[in-house]
CSV table of C-alpha atoms and ligand atoms in Angstrom, one decimal:
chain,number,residue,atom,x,y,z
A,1,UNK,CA,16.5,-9.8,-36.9
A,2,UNK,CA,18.5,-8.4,-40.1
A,3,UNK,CA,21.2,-6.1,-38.5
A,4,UNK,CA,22.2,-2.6,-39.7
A,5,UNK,CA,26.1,-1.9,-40.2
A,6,UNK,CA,27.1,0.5,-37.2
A,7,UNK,CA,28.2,3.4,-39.4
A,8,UNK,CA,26.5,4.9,-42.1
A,9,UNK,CA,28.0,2.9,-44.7
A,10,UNK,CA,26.0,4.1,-48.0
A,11,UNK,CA,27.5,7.9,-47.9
A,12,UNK,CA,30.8,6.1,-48.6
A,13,UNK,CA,29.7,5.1,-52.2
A,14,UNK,CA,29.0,7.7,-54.5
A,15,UNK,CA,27.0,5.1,-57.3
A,16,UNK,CA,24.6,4.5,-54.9
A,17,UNK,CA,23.3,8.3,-55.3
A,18,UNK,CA,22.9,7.7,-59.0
A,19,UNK,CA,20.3,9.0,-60.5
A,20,UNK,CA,18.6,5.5,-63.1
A,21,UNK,CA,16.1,7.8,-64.5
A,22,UNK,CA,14.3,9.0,-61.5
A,23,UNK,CA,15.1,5.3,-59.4
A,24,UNK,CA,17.8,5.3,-57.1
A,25,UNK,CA,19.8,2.3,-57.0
A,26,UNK,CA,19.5,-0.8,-55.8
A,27,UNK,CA,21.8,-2.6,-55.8
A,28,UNK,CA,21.9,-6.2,-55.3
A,29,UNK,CA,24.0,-7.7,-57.9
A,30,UNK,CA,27.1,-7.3,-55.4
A,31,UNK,CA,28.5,-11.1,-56.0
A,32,UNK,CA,28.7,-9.7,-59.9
A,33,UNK,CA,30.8,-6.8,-58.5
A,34,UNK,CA,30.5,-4.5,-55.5
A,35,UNK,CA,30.5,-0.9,-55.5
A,36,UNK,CA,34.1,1.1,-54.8
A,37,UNK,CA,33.7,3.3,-51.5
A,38,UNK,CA,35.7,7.0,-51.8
A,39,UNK,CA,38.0,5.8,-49.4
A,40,UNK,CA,39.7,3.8,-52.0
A,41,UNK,CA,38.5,6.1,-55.0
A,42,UNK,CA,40.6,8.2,-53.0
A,43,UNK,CA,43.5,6.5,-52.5
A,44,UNK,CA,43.8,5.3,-56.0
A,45,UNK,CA,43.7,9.3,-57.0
A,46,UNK,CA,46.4,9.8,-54.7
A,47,UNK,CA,48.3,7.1,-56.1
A,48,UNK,CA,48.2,8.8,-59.7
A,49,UNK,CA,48.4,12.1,-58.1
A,50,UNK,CA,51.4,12.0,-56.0
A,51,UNK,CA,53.6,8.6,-56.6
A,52,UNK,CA,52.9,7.5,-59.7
A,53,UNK,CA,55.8,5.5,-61.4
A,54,UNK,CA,57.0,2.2,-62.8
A,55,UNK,CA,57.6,0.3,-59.7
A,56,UNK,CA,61.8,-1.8,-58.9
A,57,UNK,CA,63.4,0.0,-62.4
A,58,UNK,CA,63.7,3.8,-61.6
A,59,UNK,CA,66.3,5.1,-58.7
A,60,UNK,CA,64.6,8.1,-59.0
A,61,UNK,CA,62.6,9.6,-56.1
A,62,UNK,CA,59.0,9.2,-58.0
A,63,UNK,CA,59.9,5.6,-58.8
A,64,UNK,CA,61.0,4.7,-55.4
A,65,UNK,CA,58.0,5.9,-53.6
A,66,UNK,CA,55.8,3.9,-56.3
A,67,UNK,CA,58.0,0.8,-55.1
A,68,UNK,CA,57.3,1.8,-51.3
A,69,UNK,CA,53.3,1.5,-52.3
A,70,UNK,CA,53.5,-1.5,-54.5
A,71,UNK,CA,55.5,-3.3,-51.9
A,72,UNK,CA,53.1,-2.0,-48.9
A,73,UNK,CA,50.2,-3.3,-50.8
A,74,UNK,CA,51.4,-6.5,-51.0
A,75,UNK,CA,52.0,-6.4,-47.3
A,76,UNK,CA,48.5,-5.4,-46.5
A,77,UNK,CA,47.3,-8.2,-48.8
A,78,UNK,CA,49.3,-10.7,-46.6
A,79,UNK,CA,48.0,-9.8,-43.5
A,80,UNK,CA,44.3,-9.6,-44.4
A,81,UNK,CA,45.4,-13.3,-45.0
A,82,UNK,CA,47.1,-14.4,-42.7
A,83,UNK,CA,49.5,-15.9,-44.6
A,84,UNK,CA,52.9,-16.5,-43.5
A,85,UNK,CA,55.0,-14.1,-45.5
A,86,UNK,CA,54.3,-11.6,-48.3
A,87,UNK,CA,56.4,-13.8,-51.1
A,88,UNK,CA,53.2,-16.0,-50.9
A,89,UNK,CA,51.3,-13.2,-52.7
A,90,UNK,CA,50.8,-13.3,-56.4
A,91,UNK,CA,49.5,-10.4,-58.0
A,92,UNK,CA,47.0,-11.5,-60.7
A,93,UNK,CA,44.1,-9.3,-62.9
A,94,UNK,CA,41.3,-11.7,-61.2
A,95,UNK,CA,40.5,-15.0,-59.9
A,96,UNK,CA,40.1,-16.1,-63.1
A,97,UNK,CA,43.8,-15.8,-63.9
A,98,UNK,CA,44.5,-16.9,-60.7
A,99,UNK,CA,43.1,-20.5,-61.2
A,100,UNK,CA,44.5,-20.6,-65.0
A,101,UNK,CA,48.2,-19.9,-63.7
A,102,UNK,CA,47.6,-22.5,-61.1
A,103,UNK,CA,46.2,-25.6,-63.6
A,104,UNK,CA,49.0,-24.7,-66.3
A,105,UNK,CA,51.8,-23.5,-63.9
A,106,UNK,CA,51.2,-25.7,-61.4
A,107,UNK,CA,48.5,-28.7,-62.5
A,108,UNK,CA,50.9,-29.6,-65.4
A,109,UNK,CA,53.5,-30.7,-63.1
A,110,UNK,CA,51.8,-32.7,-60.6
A,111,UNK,CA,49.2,-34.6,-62.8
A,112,UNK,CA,49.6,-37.2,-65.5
A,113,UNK,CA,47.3,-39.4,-67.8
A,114,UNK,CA,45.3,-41.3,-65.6
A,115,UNK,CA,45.0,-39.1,-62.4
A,116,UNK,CA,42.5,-37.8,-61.6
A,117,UNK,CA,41.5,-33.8,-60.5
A,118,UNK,CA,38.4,-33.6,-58.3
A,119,UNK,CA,36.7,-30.8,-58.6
A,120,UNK,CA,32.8,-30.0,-56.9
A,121,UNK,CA,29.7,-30.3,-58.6
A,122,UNK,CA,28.6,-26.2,-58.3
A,123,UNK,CA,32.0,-24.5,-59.6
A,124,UNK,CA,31.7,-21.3,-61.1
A,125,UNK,CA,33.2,-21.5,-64.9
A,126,UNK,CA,36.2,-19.9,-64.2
A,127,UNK,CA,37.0,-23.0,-61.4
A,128,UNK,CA,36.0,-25.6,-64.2
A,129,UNK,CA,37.4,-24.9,-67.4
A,130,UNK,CA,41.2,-24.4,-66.6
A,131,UNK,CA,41.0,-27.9,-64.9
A,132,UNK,CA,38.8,-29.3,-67.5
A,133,UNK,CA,41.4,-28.2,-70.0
A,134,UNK,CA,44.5,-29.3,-68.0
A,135,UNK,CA,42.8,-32.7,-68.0
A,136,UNK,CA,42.3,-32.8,-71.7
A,137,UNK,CA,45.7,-31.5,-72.1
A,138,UNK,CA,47.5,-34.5,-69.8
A,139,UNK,CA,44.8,-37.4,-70.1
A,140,UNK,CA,44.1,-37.4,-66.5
A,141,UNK,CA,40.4,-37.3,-65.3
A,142,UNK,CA,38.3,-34.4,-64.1
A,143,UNK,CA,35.7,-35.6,-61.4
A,144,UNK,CA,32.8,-34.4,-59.7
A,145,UNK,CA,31.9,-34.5,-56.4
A,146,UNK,CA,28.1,-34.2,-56.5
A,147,UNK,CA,26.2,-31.8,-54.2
A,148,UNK,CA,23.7,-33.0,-51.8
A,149,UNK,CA,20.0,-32.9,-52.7
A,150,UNK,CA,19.5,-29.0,-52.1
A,151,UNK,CA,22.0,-28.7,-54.0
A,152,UNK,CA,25.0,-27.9,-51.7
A,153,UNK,CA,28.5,-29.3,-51.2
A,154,UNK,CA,28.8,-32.2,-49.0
A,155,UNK,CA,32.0,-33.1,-47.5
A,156,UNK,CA,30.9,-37.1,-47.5
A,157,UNK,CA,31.1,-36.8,-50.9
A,158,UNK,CA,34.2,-35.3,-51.7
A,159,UNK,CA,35.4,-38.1,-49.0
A,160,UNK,CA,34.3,-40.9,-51.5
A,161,UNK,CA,35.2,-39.1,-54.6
A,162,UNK,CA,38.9,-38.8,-53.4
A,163,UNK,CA,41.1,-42.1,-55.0
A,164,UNK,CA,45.1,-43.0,-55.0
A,165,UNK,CA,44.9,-41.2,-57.8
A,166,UNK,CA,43.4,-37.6,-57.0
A,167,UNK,CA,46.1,-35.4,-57.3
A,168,UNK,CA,44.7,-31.6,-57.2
A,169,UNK,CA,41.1,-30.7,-55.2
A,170,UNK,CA,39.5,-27.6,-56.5
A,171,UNK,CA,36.5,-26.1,-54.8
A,172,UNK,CA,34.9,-22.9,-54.1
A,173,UNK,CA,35.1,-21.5,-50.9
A,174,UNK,CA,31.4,-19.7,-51.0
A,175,UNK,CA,29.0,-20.8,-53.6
A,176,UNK,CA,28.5,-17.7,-56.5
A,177,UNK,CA,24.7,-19.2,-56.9
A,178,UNK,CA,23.5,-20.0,-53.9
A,179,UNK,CA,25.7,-18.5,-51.1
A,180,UNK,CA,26.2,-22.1,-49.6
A,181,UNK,CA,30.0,-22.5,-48.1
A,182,UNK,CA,31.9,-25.5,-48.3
A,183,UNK,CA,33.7,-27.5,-45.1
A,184,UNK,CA,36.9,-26.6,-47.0
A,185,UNK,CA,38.9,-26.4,-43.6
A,186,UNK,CA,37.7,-30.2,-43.6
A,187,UNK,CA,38.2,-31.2,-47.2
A,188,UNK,CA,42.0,-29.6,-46.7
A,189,UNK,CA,42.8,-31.7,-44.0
A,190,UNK,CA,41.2,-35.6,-45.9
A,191,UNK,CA,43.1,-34.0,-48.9
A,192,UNK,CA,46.3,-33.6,-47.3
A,193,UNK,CA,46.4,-36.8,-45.1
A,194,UNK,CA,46.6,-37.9,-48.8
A,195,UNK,CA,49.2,-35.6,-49.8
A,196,UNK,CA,46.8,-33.9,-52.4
A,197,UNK,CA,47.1,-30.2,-53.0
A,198,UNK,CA,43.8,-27.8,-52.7
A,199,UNK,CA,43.1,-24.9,-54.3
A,200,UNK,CA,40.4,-23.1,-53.0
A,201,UNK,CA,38.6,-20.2,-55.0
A,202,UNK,CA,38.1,-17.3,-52.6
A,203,UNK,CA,35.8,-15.0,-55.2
A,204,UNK,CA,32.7,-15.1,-53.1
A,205,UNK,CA,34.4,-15.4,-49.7
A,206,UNK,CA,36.5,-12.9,-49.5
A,207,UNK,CA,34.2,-9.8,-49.4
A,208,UNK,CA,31.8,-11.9,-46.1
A,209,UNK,CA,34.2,-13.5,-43.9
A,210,UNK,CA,37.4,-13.4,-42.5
A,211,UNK,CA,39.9,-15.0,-44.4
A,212,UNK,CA,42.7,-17.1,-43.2
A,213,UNK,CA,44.6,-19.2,-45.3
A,214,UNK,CA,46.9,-21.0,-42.2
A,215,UNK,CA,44.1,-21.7,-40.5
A,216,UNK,CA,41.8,-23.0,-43.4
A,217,UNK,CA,45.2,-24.5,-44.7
A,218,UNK,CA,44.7,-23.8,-48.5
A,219,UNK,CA,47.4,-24.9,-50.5
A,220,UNK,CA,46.5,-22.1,-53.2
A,221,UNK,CA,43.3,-19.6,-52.6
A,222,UNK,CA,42.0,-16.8,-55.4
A,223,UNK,CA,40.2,-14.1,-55.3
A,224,UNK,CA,39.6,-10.5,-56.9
A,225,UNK,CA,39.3,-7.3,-55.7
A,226,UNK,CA,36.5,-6.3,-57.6
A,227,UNK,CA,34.1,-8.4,-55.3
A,228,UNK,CA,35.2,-7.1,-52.3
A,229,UNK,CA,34.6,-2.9,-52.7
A,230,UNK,CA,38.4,-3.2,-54.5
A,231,UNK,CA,38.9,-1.7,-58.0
A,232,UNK,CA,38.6,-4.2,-61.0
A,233,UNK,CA,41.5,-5.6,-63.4
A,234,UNK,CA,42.9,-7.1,-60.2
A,235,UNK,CA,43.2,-10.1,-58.0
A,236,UNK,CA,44.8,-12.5,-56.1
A,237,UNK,CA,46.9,-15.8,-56.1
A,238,UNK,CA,48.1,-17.4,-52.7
A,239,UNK,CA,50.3,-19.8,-52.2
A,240,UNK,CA,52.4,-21.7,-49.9
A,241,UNK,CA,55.8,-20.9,-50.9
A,242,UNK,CA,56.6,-25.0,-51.0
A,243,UNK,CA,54.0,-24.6,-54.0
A,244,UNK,CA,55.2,-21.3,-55.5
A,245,UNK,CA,58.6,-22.5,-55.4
A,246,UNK,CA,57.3,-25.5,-58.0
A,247,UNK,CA,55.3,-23.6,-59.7
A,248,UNK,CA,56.0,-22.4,-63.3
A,249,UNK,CA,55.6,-19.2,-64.8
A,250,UNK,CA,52.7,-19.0,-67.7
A,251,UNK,CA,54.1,-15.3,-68.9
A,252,UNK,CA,57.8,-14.4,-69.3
A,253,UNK,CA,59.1,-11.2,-69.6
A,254,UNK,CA,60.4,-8.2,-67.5
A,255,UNK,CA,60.7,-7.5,-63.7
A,256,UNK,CA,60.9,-11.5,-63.5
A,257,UNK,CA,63.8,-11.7,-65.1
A,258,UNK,CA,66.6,-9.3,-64.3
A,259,UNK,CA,69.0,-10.5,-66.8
A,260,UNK,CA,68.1,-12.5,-69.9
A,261,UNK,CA,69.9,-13.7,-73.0
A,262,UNK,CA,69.4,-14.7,-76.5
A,263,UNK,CA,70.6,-18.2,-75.5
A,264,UNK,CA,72.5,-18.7,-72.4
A,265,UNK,CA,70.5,-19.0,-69.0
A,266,UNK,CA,68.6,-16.2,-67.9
A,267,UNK,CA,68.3,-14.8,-64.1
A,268,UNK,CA,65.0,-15.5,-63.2
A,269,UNK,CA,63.4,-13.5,-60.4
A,270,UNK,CA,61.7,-16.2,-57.0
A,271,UNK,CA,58.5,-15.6,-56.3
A,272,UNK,CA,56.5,-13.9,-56.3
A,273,UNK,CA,58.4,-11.7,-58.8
A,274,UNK,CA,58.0,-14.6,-60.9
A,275,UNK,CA,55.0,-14.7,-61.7
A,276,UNK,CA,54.5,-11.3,-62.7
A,277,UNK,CA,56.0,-10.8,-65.8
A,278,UNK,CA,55.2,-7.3,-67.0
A,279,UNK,CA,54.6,-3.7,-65.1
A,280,UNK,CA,52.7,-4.6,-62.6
A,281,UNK,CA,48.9,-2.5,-61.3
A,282,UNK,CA,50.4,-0.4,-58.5
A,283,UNK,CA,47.2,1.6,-58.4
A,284,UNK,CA,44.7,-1.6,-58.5
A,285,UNK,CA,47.0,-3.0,-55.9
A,286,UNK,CA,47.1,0.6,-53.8
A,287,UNK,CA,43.2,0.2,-54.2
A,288,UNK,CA,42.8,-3.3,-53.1
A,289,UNK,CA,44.4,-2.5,-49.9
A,290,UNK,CA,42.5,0.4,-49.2
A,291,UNK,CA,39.6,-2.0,-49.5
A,292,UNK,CA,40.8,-4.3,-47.1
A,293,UNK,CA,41.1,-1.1,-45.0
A,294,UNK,CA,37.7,-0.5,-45.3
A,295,UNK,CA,36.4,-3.8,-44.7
A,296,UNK,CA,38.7,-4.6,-41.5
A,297,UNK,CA,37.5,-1.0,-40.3
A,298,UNK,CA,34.2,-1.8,-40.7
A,299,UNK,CA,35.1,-5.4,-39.2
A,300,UNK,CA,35.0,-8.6,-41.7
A,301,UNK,CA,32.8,-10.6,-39.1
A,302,UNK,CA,30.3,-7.8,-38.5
A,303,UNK,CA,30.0,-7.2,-42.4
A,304,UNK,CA,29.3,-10.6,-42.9
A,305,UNK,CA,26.9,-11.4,-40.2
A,306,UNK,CA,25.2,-7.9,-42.0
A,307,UNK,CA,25.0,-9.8,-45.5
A,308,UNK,CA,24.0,-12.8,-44.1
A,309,UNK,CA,20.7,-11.6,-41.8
A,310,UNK,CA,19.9,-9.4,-45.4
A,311,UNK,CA,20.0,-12.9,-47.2
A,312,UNK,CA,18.1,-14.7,-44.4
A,313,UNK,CA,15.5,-12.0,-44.2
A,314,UNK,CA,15.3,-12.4,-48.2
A,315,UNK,CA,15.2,-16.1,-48.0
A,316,UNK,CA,12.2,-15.5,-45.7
A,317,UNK,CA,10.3,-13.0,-47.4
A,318,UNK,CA,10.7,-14.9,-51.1
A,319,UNK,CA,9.6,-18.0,-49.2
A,320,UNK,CA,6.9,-16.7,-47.7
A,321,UNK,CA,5.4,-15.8,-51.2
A,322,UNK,CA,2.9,-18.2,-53.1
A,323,UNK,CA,4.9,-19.3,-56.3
A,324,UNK,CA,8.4,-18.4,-55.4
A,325,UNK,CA,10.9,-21.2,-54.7
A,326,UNK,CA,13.8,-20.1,-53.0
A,327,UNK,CA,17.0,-23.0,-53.9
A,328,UNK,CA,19.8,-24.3,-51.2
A,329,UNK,CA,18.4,-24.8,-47.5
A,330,UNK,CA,21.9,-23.8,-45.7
A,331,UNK,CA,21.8,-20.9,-43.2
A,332,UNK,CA,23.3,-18.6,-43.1
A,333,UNK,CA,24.8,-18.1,-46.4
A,334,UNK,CA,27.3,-15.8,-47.7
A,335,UNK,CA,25.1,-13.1,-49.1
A,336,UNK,CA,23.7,-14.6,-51.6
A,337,UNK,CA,20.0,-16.0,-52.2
A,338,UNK,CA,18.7,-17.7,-55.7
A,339,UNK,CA,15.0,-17.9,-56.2
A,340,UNK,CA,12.5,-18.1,-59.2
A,341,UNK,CA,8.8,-17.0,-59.9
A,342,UNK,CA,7.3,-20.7,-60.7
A,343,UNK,CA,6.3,-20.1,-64.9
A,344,UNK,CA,7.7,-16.8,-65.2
A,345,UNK,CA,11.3,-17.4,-67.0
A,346,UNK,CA,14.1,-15.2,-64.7
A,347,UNK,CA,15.6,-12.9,-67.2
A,348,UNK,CA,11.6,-11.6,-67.4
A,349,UNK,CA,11.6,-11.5,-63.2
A,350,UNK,CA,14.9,-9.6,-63.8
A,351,UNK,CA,13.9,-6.7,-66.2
A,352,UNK,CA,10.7,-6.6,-63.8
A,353,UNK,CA,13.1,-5.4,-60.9
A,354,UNK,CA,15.1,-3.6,-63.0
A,355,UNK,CA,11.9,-1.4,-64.1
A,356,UNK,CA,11.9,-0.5,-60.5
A,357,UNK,CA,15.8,0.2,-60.6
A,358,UNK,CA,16.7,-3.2,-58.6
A,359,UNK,CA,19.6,-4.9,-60.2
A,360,UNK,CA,19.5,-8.5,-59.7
A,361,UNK,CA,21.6,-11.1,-61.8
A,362,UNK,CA,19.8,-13.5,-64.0
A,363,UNK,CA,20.5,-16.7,-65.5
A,364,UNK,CA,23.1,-19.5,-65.0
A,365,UNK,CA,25.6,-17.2,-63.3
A,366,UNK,CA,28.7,-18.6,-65.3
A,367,UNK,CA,28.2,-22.4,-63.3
A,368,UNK,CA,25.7,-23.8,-65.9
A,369,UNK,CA,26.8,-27.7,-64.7
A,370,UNK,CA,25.3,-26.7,-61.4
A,371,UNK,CA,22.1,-25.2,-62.7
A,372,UNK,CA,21.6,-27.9,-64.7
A,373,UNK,CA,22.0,-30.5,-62.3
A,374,UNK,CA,19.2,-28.3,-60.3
A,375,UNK,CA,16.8,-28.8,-63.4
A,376,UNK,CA,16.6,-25.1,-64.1
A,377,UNK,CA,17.3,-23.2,-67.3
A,378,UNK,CA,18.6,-20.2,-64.5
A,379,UNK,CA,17.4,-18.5,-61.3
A,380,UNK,CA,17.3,-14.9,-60.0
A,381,UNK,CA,19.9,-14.0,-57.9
A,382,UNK,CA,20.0,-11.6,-55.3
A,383,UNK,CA,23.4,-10.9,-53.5
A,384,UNK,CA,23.9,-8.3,-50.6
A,385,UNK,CA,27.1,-6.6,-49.4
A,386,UNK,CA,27.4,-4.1,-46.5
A,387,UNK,CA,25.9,-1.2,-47.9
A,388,UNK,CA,22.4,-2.8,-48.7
A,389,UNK,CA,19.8,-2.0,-45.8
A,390,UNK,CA,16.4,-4.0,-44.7
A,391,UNK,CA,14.8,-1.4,-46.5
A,392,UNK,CA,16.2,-2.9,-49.9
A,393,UNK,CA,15.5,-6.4,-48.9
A,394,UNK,CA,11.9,-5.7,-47.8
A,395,UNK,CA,11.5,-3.8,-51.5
A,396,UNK,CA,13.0,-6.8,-52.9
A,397,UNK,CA,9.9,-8.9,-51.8
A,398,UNK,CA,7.4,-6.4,-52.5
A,399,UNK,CA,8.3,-6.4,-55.6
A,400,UNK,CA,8.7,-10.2,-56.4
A,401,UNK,CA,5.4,-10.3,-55.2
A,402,UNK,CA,4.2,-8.3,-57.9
A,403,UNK,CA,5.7,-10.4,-60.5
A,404,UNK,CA,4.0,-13.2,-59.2
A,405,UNK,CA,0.7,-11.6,-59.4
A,406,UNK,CA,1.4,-11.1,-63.5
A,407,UNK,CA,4.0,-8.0,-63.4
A,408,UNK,CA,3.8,-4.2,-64.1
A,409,UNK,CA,1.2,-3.3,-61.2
A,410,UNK,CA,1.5,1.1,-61.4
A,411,UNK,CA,1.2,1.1,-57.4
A,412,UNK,CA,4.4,-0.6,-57.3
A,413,UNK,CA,5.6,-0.3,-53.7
A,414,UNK,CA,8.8,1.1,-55.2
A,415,UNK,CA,7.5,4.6,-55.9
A,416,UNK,CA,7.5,5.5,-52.5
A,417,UNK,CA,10.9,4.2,-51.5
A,418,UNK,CA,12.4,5.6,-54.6
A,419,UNK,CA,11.0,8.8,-54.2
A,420,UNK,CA,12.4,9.1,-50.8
B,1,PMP,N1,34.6,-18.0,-59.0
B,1,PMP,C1,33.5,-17.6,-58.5
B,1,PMP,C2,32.8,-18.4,-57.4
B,1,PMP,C3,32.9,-16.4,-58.9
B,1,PMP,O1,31.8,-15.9,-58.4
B,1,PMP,C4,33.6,-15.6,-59.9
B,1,PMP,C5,33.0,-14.3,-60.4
B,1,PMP,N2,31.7,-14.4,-60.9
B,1,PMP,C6,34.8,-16.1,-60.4
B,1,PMP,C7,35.3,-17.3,-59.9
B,1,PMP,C8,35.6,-15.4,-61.4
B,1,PMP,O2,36.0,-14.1,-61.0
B,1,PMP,P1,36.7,-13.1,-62.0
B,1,PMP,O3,35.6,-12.9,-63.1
B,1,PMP,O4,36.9,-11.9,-61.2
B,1,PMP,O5,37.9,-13.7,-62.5
């Protein structure tokens, strides 16, 4: 049975007492972005409020205790990690930049024309293009491993797609479409018998599970805070420091480099310094630990096992309706289920729930290859996080099933619960 979250969790987040024109929120468009809790609203105002500065310039007293939080935060990011020490952290603005620094930086050094980057067969965009583009850019080749029949990532194949000449594995750790999680504590250890480097992208993980990058032994893992109740504009780069010390910088600029010339050598800052060219986001990083706060209060394993009874609940319900296909068959799932009303095309299911002030997402969800190779033109997705309830989920059905039985019914089950 779908389990509740100990504490009363919803109180935290002041959106979800919006008002949508009479409808109350919600919200289940959480693997988009989740919803910031006042607990880190909070400790971003007290950021601004009492230590803002620039951070390692100033000796002055504001400008030190700016440092002492920018170098906390970093701290708190390595231990909701795990990993081994906080020079491993790399302060990006999402995952997105993350993977990019990792394919230029990184990818240009250790692949050349003919070799080959495997990557898996339902990557988001933002875990496709920078290899797709590093491949174009060196002449090696960008390869798929294909998804089982459901449409979920099978470590047999990534077994046969690896050659002599795989250099670089790329894979998401949780699925952003269906919620399906890959073996990747598996694929690290055929990939590194082979001496190939893995890069794992977090985006989806993060926020549902414990996360620890020794144990799942990730050469490189990404993620964003905005997809864990953190602020947006920031994420994450890991890395071993036997990568990060190969690794190249993509920007230049200040705070890496504490002395520079016009055409002698410059002193160039070790990581992570070095990769963050440029003032860095104190307060997104001051609010991205405060997240993990939140979430390791509330207990990463209990939060997840939350999302994941919401999704199997939902995965029931949808299933249970005439005309509804419900895509992947893995339990349990990350938080995240992808249906669609047979005929009815799902940007039209979509504003259907929206009517009734449900946000779901709609369309490819930024991993059109995968969609495709599902034979859809898109799908409905529905994705929990720990302030949804069974309520929501149950609502969620109700109203699907009104869509399948031609839309806009007046007695929409929805009036009652959004009234309340
Ligand atoms: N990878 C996955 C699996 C994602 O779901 C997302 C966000 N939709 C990203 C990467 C990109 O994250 P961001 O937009 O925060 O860079």
């Amino acid at each position: 049975a779908p389990v509740e979250l100990a504490r009363e969790v919803r109180a935290d987040f002041p959106i979800l007492a919006t008002d949508l024109d009479g409808k109350r929120p919600v919200y289940l468009d959480n693997a988009a972005t989740t919803h910031v809790p006042r607990q880190v609203l909070d400790a971003v105002h007290a950021y601004y409020s009492n230590d803002n500065s620039n951070v390692g310039r100033g000796v002055h007293a504001l400008g030190m205790r700016a440092t002492e939080r920018y170098l906390r935060a970093r701290e708190r990011i390595r231990a909701f990690l795990n990993a081994a020490a906080a020079e491993e952290v790399v302060i990006t603005k999402s995952t997105t930049e993350a993977v990019n620094l990792v394919a230029q930086g990184f990818g240009s050094q250790v692949v050349s024309a003919g070799d080959e980057v495997l990557i898996s067969g339902l990557e988001h965009h933002s875990n496709l293009l920078p290899w797709r583009r590093l491949c174009e850019r060196t002449g090696a080749v960008l390869k798929v491993a294909a998804v089982d029949e459901h449409g979920e990532p099978s470590p047999d194949s990534f077994r046969e797609a690896i050659t002599g000449r795989t250099r670089l594995v790329a894979v998401a750790h949780v699925s952003n479409v269906q919620g399906t999680v890959s073996p990747v504590r598996e694929i690290a250890a055929e990939a590194h018998g082979r001496g190939i480097v893995v890069v794992v992208d977090g985006a989806q993980a993060v926020a549902h599970r414990s996360v620890d990058v020794r144990d799942l032994d990730a050469d490189f893992y990404c993620f964003s805070a905005h997809k864990m109740y953190g602020p947006q504009g920031i994420g994450v780069l890991y890395g071993k420091a036997e990568h990060l010390a190969r690794l190249e910088p993509v920007l230049v600029g200040g705070g890496m480099a504490p002395l520079a010339s016009y055409d002698g050598p410059s002193l160039i800052a070790p990581p992570p310094m070095r990769f963050e060219a440029g003032s860095p986001n104190v307060a997104g990083m001051v609010g991205l630990a405060a997240a993990m706060d939140y979430l390791d209060d509330l207990g990463r394993d209990a939060v997840g096992e939350h999302d994941a009874a919401l999704a199997a609940r939902a995965v029931e319900g949808l299933r249970a309706l005439d005309g509804v296909t419900v895509y992947g068959a893995q339990a349990p799932r990350g938080g995240i289920v992808s249906f669609n009303v047979d005929g009815v095309h799902p940007h039209d299911v979509g504003s259907h729930l929206d009517a009734f002030g449900i946000a779901t997402r709609t369309g490819v969800h930024c991993a059109s290859p995968f969609v495709d190779s599902l034979g859809l033109v898109g799908s409905v997705r529905a994705s929990f996080g720990l302030y949804n309830t069974v309520a929501e989920v149950e609502l969620l059905i109700d109203s699907v099933r009104t869509a399948e039985k031609g839309f806009w019914s007046n007695n929409h089950p929805n009036e009652r619960f959004l009234k309340s």
